PDB file of C-alpha atoms in Angstrom:
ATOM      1  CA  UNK A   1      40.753  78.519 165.917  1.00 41.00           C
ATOM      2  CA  UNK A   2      41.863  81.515 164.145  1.00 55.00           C
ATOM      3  CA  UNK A   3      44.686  84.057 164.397  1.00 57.00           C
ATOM      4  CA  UNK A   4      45.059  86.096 167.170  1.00 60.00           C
ATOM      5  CA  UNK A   5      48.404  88.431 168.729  1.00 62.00           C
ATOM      6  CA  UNK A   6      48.445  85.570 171.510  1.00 67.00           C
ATOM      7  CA  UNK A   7      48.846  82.173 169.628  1.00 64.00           C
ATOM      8  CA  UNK A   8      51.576  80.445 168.125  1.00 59.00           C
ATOM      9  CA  UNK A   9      52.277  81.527 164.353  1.00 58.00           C
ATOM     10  CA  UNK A  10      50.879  80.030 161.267  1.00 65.00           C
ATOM     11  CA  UNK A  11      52.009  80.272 157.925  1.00 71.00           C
ATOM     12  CA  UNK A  12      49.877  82.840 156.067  1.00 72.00           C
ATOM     13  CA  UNK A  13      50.684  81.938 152.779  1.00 84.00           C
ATOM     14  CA  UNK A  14      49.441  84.389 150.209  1.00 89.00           C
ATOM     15  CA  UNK A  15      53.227  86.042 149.410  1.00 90.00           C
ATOM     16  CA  UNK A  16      55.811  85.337 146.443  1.00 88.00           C
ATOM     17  CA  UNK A  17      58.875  86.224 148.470  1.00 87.00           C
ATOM     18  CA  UNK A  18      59.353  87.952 152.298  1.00 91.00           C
ATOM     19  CA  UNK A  19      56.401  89.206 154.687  1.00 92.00           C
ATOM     20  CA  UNK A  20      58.118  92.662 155.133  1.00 94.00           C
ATOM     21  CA  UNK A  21      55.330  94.124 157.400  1.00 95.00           C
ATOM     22  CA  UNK A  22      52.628  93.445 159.631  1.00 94.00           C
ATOM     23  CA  UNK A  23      49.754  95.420 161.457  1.00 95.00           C
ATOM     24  CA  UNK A  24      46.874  94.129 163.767  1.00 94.00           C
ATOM     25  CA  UNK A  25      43.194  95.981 163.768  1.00 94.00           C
ATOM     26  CA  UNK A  26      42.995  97.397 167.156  1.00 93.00           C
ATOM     27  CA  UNK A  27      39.565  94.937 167.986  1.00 93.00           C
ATOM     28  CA  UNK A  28      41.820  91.847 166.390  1.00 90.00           C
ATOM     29  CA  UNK A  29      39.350  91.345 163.683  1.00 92.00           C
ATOM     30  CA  UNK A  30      42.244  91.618 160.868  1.00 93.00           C
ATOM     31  CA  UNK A  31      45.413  91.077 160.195  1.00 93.00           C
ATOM     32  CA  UNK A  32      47.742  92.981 157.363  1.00 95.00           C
ATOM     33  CA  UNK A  33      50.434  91.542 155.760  1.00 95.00           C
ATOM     34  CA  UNK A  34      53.231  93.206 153.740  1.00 94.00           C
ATOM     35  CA  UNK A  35      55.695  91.972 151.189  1.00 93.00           C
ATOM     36  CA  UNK A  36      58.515  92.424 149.074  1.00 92.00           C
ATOM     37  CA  UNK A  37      56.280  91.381 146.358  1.00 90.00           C
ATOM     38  CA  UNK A  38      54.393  94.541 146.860  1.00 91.00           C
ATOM     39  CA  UNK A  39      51.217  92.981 147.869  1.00 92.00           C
ATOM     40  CA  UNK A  40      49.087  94.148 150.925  1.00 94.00           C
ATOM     41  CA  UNK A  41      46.744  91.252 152.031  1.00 95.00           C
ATOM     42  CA  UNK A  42      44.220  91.379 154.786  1.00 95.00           C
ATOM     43  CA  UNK A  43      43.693  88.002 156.615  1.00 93.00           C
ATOM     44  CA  UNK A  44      40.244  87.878 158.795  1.00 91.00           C
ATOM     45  CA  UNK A  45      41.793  87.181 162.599  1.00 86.00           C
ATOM     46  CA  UNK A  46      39.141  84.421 163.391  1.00 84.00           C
ATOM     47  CA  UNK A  47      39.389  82.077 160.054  1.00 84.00           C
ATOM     48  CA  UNK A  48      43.149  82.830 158.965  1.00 84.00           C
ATOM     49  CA  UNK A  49      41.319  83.642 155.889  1.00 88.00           C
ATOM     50  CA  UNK A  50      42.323  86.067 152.642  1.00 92.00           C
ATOM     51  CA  UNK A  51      40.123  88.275 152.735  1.00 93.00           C
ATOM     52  CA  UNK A  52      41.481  90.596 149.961  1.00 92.00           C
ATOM     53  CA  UNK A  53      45.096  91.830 148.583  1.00 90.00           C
ATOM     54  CA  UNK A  54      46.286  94.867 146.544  1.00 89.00           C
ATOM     55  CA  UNK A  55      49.318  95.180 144.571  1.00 87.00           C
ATOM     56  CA  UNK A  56      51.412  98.281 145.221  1.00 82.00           C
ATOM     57  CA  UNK A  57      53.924  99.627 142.926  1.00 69.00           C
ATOM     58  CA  UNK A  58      52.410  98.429 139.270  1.00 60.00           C
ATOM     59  CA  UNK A  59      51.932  94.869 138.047  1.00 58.00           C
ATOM     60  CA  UNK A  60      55.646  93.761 138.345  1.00 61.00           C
ATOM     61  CA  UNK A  61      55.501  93.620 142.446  1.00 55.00           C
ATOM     62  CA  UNK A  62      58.929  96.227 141.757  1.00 73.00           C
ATOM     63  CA  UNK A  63      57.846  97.540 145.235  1.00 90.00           C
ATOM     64  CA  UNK A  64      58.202  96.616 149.090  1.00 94.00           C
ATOM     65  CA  UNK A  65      56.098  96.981 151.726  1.00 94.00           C
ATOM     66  CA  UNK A  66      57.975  98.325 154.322  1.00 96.00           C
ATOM     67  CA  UNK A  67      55.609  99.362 157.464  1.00 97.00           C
ATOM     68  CA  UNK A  68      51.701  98.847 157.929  1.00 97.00           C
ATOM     69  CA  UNK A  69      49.633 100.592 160.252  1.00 97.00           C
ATOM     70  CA  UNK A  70      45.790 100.720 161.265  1.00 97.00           C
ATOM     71  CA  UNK A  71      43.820 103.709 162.719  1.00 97.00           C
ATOM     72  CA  UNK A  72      42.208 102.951 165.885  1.00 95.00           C
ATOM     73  CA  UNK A  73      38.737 102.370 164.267  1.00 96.00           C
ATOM     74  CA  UNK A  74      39.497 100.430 162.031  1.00 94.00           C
ATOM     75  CA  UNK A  75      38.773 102.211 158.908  1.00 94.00           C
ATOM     76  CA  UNK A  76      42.081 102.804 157.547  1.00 95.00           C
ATOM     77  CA  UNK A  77      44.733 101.424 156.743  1.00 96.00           C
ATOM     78  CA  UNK A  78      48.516 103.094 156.049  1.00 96.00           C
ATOM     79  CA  UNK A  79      51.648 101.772 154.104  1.00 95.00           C
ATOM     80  CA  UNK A  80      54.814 102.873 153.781  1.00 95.00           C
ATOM     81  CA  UNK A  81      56.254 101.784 150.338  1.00 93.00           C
ATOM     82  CA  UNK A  82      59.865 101.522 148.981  1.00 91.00           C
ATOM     83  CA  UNK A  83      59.226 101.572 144.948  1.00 83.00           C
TER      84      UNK A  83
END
């Protein structure tokens, strides 16, 4: 069973400090988490599963994720950073 807005929450573990921000794909196929280690992962919504991550604000993680958001297709994906 994986993920989805409706179940009870698991522990995505994937960040070195807080999860900051989170953002759904409108057809519940991913999750995004943000952190205050500046990492943006994207967890696949039927596995639980990292799918990829990107660090923000250079190698130190000196940056926080501080809102996510997905465009209704999909496609993109939007972060609002504190550096």
């Amino acid at each position: 069973v994986g993920i989805t807005p409706g179940t009870k929450p698991k522990n995505l573990e994937g960040h070195k400090g807080k999860v900051t921000a989170l953002a759904w794909s409108a057809d519940g196929k991913f999750l995004a988490s943000g952190g205050s280690d500046g990492k943006i992962i994207l967890w696949d919504g039927a596995t639980s599963e990292q799918e990829s991550q990107t660090l923000i604000g250079g190698r130190d993680g000196a940056s926080t994720i501080r809102a996510l958001a997905v465009s209704a297709d999909g496609r993109l994906l939007a972060a609002g950073v504190e550096l």
